[in-house]
mmCIF file of C-alpha atoms in Angstrom:
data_model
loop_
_atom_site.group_PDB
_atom_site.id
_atom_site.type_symbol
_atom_site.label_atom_id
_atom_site.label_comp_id
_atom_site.label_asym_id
_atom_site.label_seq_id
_atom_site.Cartn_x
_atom_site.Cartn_y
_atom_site.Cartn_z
ATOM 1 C CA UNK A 1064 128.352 163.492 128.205
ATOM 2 C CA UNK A 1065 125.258 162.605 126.387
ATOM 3 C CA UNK A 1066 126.625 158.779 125.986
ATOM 4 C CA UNK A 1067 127.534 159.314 129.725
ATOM 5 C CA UNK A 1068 124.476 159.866 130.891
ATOM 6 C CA UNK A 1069 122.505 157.303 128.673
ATOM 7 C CA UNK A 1070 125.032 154.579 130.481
ATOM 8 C CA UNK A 1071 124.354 156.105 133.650
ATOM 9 C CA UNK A 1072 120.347 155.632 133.128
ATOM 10 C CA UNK A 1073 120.390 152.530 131.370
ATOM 11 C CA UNK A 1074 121.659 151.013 135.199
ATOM 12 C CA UNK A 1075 117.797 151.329 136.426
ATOM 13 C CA UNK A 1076 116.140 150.449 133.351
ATOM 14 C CA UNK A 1077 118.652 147.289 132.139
ATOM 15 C CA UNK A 1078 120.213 145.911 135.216
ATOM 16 C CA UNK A 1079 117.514 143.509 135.381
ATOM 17 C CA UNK A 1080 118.812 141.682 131.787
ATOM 18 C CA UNK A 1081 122.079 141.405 132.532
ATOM 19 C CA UNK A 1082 123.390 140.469 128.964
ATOM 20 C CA UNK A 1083 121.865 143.721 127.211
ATOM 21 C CA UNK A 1084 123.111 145.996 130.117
ATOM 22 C CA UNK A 1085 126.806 145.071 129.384
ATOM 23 C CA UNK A 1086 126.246 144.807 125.842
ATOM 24 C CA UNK A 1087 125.004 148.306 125.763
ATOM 25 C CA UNK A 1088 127.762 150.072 128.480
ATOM 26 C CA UNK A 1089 130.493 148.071 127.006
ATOM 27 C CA UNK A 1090 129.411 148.789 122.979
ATOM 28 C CA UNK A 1091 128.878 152.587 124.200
ATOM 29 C CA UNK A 1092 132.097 153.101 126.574
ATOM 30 C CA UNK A 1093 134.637 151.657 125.162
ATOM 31 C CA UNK A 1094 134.989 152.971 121.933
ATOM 32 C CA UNK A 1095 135.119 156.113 123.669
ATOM 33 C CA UNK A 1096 138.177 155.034 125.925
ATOM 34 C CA UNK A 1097 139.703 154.174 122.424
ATOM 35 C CA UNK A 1098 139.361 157.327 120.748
ATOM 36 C CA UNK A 1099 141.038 158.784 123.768
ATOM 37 C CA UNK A 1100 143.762 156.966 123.790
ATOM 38 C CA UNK A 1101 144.270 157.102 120.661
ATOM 39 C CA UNK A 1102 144.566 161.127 120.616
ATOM 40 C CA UNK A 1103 147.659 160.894 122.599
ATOM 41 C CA UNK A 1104 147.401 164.144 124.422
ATOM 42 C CA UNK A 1105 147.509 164.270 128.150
ATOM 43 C CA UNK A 1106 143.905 165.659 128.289
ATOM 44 C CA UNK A 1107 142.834 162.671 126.264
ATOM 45 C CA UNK A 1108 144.928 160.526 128.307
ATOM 46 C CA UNK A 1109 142.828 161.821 131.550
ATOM 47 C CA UNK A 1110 139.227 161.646 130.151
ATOM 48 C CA UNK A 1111 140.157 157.953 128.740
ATOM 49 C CA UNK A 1112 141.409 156.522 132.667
ATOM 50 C CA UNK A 1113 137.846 159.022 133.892
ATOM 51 C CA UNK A 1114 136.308 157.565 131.539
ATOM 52 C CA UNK A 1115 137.241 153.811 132.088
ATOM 53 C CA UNK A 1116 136.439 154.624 135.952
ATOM 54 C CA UNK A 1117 132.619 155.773 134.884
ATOM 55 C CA UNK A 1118 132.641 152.567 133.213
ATOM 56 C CA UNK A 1119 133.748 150.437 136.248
ATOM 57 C CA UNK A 1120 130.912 152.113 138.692
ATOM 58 C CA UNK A 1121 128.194 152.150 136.134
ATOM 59 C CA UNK A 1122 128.761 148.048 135.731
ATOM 60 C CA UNK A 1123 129.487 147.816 139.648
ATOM 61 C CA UNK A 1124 126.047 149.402 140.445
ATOM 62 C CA UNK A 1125 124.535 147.808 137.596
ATOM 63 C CA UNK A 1126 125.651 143.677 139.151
ATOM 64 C CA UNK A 1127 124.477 145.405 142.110
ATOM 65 C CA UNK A 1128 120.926 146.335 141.142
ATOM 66 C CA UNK A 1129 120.244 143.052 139.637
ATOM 67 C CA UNK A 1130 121.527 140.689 142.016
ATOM 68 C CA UNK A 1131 119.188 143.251 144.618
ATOM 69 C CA UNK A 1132 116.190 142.674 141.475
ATOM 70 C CA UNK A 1133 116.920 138.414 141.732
ATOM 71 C CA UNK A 1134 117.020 138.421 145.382
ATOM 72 C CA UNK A 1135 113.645 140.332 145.427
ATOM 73 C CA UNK A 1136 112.109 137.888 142.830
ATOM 74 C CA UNK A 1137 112.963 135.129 144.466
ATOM 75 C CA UNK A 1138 111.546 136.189 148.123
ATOM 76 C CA UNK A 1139 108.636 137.080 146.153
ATOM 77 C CA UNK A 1140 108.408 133.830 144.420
ATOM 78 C CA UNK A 1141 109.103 131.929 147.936
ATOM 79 C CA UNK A 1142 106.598 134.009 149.154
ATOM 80 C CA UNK A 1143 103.850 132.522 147.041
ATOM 81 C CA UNK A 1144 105.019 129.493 147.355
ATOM 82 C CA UNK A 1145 104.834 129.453 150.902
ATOM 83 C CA UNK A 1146 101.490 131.074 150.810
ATOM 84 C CA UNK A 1147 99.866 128.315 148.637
ATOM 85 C CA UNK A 1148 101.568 125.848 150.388
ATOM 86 C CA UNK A 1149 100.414 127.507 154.211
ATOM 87 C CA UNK A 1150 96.814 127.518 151.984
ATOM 88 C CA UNK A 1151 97.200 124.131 150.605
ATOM 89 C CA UNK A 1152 97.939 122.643 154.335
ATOM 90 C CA UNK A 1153 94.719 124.747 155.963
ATOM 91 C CA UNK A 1154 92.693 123.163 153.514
ATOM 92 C CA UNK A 1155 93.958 119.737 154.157
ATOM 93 C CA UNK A 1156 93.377 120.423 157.791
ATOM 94 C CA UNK A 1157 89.980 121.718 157.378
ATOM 95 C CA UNK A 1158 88.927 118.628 155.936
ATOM 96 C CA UNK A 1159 90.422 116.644 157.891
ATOM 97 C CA UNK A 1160 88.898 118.897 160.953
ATOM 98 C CA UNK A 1161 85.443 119.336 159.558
ATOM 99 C CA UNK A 1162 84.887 115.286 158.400
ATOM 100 C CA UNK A 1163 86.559 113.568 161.167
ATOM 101 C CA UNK A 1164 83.957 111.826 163.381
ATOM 102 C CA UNK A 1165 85.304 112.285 166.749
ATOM 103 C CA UNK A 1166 84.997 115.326 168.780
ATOM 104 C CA UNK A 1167 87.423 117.897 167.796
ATOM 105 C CA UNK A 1168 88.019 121.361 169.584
ATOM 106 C CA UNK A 1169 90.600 124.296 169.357
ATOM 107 C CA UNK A 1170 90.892 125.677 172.515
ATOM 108 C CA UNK A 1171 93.335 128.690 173.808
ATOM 109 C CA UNK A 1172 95.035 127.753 176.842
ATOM 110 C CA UNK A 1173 95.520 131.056 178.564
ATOM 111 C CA UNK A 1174 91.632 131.972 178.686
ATOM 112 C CA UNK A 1175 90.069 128.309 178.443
ATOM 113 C CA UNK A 1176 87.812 130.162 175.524
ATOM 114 C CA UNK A 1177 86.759 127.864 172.411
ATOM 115 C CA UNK A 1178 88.100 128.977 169.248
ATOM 116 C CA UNK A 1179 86.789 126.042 166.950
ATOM 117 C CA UNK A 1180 84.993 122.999 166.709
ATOM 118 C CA UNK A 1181 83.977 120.580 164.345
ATOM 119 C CA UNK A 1182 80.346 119.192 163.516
ATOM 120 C CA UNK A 1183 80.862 115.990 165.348
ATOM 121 C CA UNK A 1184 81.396 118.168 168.349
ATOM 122 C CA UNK A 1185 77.957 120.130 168.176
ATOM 123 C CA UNK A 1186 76.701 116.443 167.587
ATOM 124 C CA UNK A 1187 77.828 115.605 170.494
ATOM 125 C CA UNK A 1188 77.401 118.431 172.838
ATOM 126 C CA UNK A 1189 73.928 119.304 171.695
ATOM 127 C CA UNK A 1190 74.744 122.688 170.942
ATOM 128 C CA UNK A 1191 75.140 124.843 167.602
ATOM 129 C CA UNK A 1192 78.144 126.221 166.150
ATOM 130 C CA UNK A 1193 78.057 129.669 167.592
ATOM 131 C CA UNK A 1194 76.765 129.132 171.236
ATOM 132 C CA UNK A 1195 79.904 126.552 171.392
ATOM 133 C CA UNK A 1196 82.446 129.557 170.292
ATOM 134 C CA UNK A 1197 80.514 131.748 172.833
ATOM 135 C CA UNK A 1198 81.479 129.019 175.356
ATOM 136 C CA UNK A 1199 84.759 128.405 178.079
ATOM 137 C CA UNK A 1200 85.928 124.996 178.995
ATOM 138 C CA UNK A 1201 84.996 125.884 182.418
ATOM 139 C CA UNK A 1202 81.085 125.898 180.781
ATOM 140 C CA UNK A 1203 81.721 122.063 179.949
ATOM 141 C CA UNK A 1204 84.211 120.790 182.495
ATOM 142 C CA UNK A 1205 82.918 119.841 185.769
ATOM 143 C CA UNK A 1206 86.302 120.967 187.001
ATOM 144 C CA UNK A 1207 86.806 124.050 188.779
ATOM 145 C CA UNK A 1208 88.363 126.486 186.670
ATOM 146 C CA UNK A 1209 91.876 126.339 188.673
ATOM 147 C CA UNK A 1210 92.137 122.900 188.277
ATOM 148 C CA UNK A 1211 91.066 123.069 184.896
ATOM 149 C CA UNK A 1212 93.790 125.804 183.907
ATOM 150 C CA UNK A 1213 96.252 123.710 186.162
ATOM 151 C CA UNK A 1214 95.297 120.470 183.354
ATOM 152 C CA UNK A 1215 95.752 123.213 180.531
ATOM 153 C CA UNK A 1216 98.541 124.335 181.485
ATOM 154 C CA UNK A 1217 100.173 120.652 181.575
ATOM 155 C CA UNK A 1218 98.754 119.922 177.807
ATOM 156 C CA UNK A 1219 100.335 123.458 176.567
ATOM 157 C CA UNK A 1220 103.536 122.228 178.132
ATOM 158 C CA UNK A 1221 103.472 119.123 177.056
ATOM 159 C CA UNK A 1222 103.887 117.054 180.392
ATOM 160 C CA UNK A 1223 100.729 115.465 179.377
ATOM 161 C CA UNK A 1224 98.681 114.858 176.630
ATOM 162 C CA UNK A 1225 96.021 112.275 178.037
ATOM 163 C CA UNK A 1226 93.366 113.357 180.090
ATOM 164 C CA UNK A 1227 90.273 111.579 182.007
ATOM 165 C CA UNK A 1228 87.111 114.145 182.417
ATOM 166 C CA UNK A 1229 83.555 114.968 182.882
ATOM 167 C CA UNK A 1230 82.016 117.060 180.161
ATOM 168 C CA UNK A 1231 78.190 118.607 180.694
ATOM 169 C CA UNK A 1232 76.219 118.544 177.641
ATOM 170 C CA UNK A 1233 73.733 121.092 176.397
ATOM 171 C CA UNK A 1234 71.022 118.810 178.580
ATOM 172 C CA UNK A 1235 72.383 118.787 181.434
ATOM 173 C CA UNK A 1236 73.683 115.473 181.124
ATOM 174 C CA UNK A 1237 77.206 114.525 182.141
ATOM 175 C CA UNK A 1238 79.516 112.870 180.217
ATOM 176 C CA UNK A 1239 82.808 110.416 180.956
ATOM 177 C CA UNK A 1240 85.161 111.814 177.855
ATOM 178 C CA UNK A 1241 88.720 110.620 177.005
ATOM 179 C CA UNK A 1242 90.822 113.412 175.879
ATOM 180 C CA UNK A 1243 93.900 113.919 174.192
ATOM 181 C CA UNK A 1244 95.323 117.511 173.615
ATOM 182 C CA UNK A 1245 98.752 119.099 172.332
ATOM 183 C CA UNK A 1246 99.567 122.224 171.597
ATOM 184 C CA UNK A 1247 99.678 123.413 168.043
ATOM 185 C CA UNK A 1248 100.291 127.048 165.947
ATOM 186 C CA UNK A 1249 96.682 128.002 164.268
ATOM 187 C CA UNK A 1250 96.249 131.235 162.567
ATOM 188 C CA UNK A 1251 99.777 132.294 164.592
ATOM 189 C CA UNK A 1252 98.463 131.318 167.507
ATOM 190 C CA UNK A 1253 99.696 128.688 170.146
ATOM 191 C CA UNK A 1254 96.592 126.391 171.111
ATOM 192 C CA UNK A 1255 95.329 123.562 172.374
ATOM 193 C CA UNK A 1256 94.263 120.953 169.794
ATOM 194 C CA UNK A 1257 92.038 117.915 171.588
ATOM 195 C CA UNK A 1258 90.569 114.976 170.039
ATOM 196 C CA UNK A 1259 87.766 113.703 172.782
ATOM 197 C CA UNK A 1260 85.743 110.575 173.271
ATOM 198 C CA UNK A 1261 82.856 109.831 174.970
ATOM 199 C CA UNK A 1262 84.109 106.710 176.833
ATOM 200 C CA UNK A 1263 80.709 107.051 179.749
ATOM 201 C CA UNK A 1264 79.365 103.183 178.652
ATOM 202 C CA UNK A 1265 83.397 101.790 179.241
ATOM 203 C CA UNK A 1266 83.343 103.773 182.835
ATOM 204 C CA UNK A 1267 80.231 102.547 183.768
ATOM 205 C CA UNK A 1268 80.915 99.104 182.404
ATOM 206 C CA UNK A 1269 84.217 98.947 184.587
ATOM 207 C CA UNK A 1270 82.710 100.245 187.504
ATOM 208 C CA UNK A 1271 80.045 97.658 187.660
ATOM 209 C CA UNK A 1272 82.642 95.040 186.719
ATOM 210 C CA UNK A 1273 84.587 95.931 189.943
ATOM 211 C CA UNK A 1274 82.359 96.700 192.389
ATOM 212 C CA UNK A 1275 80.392 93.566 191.313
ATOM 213 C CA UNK A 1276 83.320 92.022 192.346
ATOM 214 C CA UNK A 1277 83.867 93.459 196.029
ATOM 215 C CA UNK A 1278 79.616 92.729 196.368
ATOM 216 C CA UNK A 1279 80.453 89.276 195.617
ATOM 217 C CA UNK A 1280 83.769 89.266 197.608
ATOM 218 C CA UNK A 1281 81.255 90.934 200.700
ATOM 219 C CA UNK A 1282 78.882 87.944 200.357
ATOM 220 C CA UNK A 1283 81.615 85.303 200.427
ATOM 221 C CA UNK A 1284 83.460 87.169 203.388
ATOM 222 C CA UNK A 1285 79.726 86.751 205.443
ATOM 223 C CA UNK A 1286 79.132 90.775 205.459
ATOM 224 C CA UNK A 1287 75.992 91.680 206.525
ATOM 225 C CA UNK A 1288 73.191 92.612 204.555
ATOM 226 C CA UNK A 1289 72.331 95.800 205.134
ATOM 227 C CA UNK A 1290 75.890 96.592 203.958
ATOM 228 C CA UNK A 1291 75.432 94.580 201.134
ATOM 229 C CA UNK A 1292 72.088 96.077 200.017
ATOM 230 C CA UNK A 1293 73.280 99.735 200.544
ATOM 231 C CA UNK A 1294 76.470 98.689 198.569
ATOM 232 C CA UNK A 1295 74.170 97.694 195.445
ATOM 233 C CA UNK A 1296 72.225 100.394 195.759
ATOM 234 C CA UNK A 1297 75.248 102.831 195.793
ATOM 235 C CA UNK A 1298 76.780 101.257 192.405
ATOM 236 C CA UNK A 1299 73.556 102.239 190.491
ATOM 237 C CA UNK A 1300 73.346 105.193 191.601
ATOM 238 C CA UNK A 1301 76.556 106.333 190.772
ATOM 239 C CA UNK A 1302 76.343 104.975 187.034
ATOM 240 C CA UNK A 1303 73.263 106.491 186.518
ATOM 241 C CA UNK A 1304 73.850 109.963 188.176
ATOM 242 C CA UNK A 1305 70.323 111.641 189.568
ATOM 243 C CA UNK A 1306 68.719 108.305 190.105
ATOM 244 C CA UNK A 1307 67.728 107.298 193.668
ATOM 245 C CA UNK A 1308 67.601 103.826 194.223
ATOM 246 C CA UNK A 1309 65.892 101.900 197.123
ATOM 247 C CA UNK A 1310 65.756 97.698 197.674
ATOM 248 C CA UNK A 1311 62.472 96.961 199.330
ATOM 249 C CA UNK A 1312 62.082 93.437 201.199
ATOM 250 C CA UNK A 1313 58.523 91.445 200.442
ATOM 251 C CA UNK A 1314 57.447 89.679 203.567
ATOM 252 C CA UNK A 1315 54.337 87.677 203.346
ATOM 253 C CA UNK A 1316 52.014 90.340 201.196
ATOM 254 C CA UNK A 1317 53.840 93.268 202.971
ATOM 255 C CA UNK A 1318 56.709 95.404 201.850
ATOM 256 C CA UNK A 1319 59.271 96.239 204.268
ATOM 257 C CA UNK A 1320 62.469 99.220 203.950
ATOM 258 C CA UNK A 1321 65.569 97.408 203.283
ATOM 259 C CA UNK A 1322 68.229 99.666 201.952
ATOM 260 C CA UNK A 1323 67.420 103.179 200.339
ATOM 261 C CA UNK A 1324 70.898 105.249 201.164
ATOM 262 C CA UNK A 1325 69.668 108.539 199.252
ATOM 263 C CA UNK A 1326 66.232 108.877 200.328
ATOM 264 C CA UNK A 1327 64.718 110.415 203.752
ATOM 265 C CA UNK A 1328 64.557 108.047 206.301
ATOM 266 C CA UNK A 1329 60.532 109.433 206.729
ATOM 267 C CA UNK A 1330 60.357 108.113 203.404
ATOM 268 C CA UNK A 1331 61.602 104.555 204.240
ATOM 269 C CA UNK A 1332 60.062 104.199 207.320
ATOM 270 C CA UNK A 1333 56.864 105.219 206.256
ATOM 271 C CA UNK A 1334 56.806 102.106 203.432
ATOM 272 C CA UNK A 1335 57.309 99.892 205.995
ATOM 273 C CA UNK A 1336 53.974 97.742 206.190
ATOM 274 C CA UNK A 1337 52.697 98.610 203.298
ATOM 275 C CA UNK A 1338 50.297 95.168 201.467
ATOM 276 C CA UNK A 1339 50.924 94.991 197.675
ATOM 277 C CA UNK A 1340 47.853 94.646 195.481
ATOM 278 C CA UNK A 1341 47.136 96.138 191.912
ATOM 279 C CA UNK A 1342 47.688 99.685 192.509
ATOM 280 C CA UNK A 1343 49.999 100.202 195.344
ATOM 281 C CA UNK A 1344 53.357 102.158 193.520
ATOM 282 C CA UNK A 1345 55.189 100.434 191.416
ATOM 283 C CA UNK A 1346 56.921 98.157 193.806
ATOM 284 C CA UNK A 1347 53.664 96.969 195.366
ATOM 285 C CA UNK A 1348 51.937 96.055 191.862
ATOM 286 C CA UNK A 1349 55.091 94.842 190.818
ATOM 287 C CA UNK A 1350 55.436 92.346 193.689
ATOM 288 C CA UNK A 1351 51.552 91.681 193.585
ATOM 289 C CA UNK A 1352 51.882 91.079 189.777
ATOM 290 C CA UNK A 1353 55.305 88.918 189.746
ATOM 291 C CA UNK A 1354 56.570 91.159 186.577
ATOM 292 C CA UNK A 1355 58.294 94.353 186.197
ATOM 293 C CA UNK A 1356 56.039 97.649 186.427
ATOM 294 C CA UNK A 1357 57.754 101.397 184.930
ATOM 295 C CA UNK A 1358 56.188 104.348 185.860
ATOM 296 C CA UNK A 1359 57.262 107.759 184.784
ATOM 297 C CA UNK A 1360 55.377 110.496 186.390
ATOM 298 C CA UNK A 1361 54.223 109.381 189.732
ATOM 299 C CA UNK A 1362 52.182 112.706 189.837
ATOM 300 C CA UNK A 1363 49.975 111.183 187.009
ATOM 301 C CA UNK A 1364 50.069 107.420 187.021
ATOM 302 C CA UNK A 1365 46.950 105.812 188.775
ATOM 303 C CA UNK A 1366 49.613 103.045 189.975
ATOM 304 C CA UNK A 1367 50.441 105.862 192.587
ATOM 305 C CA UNK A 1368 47.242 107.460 193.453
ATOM 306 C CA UNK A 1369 47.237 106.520 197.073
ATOM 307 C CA UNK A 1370 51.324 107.337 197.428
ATOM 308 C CA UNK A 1371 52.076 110.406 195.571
ATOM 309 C CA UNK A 1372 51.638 113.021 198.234
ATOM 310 C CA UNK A 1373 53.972 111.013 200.180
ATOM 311 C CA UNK A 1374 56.625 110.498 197.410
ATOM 312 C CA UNK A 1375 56.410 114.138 196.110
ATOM 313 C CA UNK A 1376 56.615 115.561 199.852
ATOM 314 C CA UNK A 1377 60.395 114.309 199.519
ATOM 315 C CA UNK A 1378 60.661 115.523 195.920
#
């Protein structure tokens, strides 16, 4: 009994090292069985075959208990593994995140919220770290927010991954950007992952390019002027968004309202007749001077003395 039980124990504390476990059952049990079976008596007879069935469970639970020991190490093992490897790849995407140069953002497509950017992307947007996390998509997109989540929704599903928008910066100013976005598993989470560019000089430069081309197509098909004028006057102004531009016509020393399709017609009309000189706007000492004349604050410049009230009563 007291062999018994030592067998019995030594399944939890030897199981793990297979080779002393069954050195130790086998070296204690079966000289036992022997001396049994050697007695010859039926009662011998019985506690040798009980015996020799003890012997069979204690080594079935003890293969049991180690094979449940291995398994255990090894999902430990490929635990930790997978851990530094799940570590190793975060790094090598943080770096990659962090130093890249374009505009990077992690966005979650079911709330349009901004779960991460990268320093190229405060750069860029003119605002810090934590006002951009405190920020939607619908903050920065000049789409509504259903059409926004609509375009979301077709990056997170993959039907798309290209994307031609208007961002607003911290300034106020707004932005042409090129973005590509994919969904991707960060911290468990699905998201959006978008790499933008700021492609506002290659719109502009393509927009001139072709409506250059249907001015000069206007001129050649004997369009009239007026719609040519307003037609120039339209393409700057929608490169340059905010400005208001006008085309005034110089005849003799006067100037004269030719095409100004954004500002009040009181405005225009009231320019009409005007004589140029040294001090009249910028136009008229521009035309007077035969070079060009800048002004920025038309509330201070002397160049508009005579012509601010009239300028600043149509803001």
């Amino acid at each position: 009994f007291i062999i018994g039980g030592m067998c019995a124990g030594s399944v939890t504390s030897l199981a793990s090292l297979p080779v002393a476990f069954f050195g130790f059952v086998l070296c204690a049990l079966l000289p036992l069985i022997g001396r049994f079976l050697m007695a010859g008596n039926d009662m011998a007879q019985m506690m040798a075959g009980m015996l020799f069935l003890f012997l069979c469970m204690v080594l079935s639970n003890g293969i049991r208990i180690y094979r449940n020991t291995r398994q255990n190490i090894e999902l430990r093992m490929q635990s930790q593994m997978s851990e530094a490897s799940l570590a190793e790849s975060e790094e090598r995407f943080r770096a990659l995140f962090e130093g890249n140069k374009s505009v990077e953002l992690i966005i979650d497509p079911e709330t349009g919220c901004i779960l991460r950017v990268n320093p190229a992307a405060e750069a860029f947007y003119g605002y810090s770290n934590a006002e951009l996390l405190a920020l939607n998509m619908s903050n920065i997109n000049t789409l509504s927010k259903e059409q926004l989540k609509s375009e979301m929704e077709l990056a997170s599903s993959e039907k798309r991954d290209h994307f031609l928008f208007k961002h607003r910066l911290a300034n106020g100013d707004i932005r042409d950007v090129e973005e590509h976005s994919g969904p991707i598993y960060w911290q468990s989470q699905r998201v959006l992952y978008s790499i933008i560019h700021d492609v506002t000089d290659r719109v502009r430069a393509e927009y001139v390019v072709k409506h250059n081309s249907e001015i000069l197509e206007m001129a050649a098909l004997g369009t009239d002027e007026q719609t040519i004028y307003d037609a120039i006057c339209q393409m700057y102004e929608a490169i340059h968004p905010g400005m208001r531009v006008s085309i005034l016509r110089l005849k003799g020393q006067q100037l004269f309202h030719c095409s100004a399709p954004s500002l009040p017609d009181a405005y225009c009309e009231a320019i009409n007749g005007v004589e140029i000189g040294a001090a009249v706007g910028s136009c008229g000492t521009a035309a007077f001077l035969g070079e060009r004349v800048i002004v920025e604050d038309i509330s201070t410049d002397p160049l508009w003395a005579d012509f601010k009230e009239l300028a600043l009563a149509h803001d």
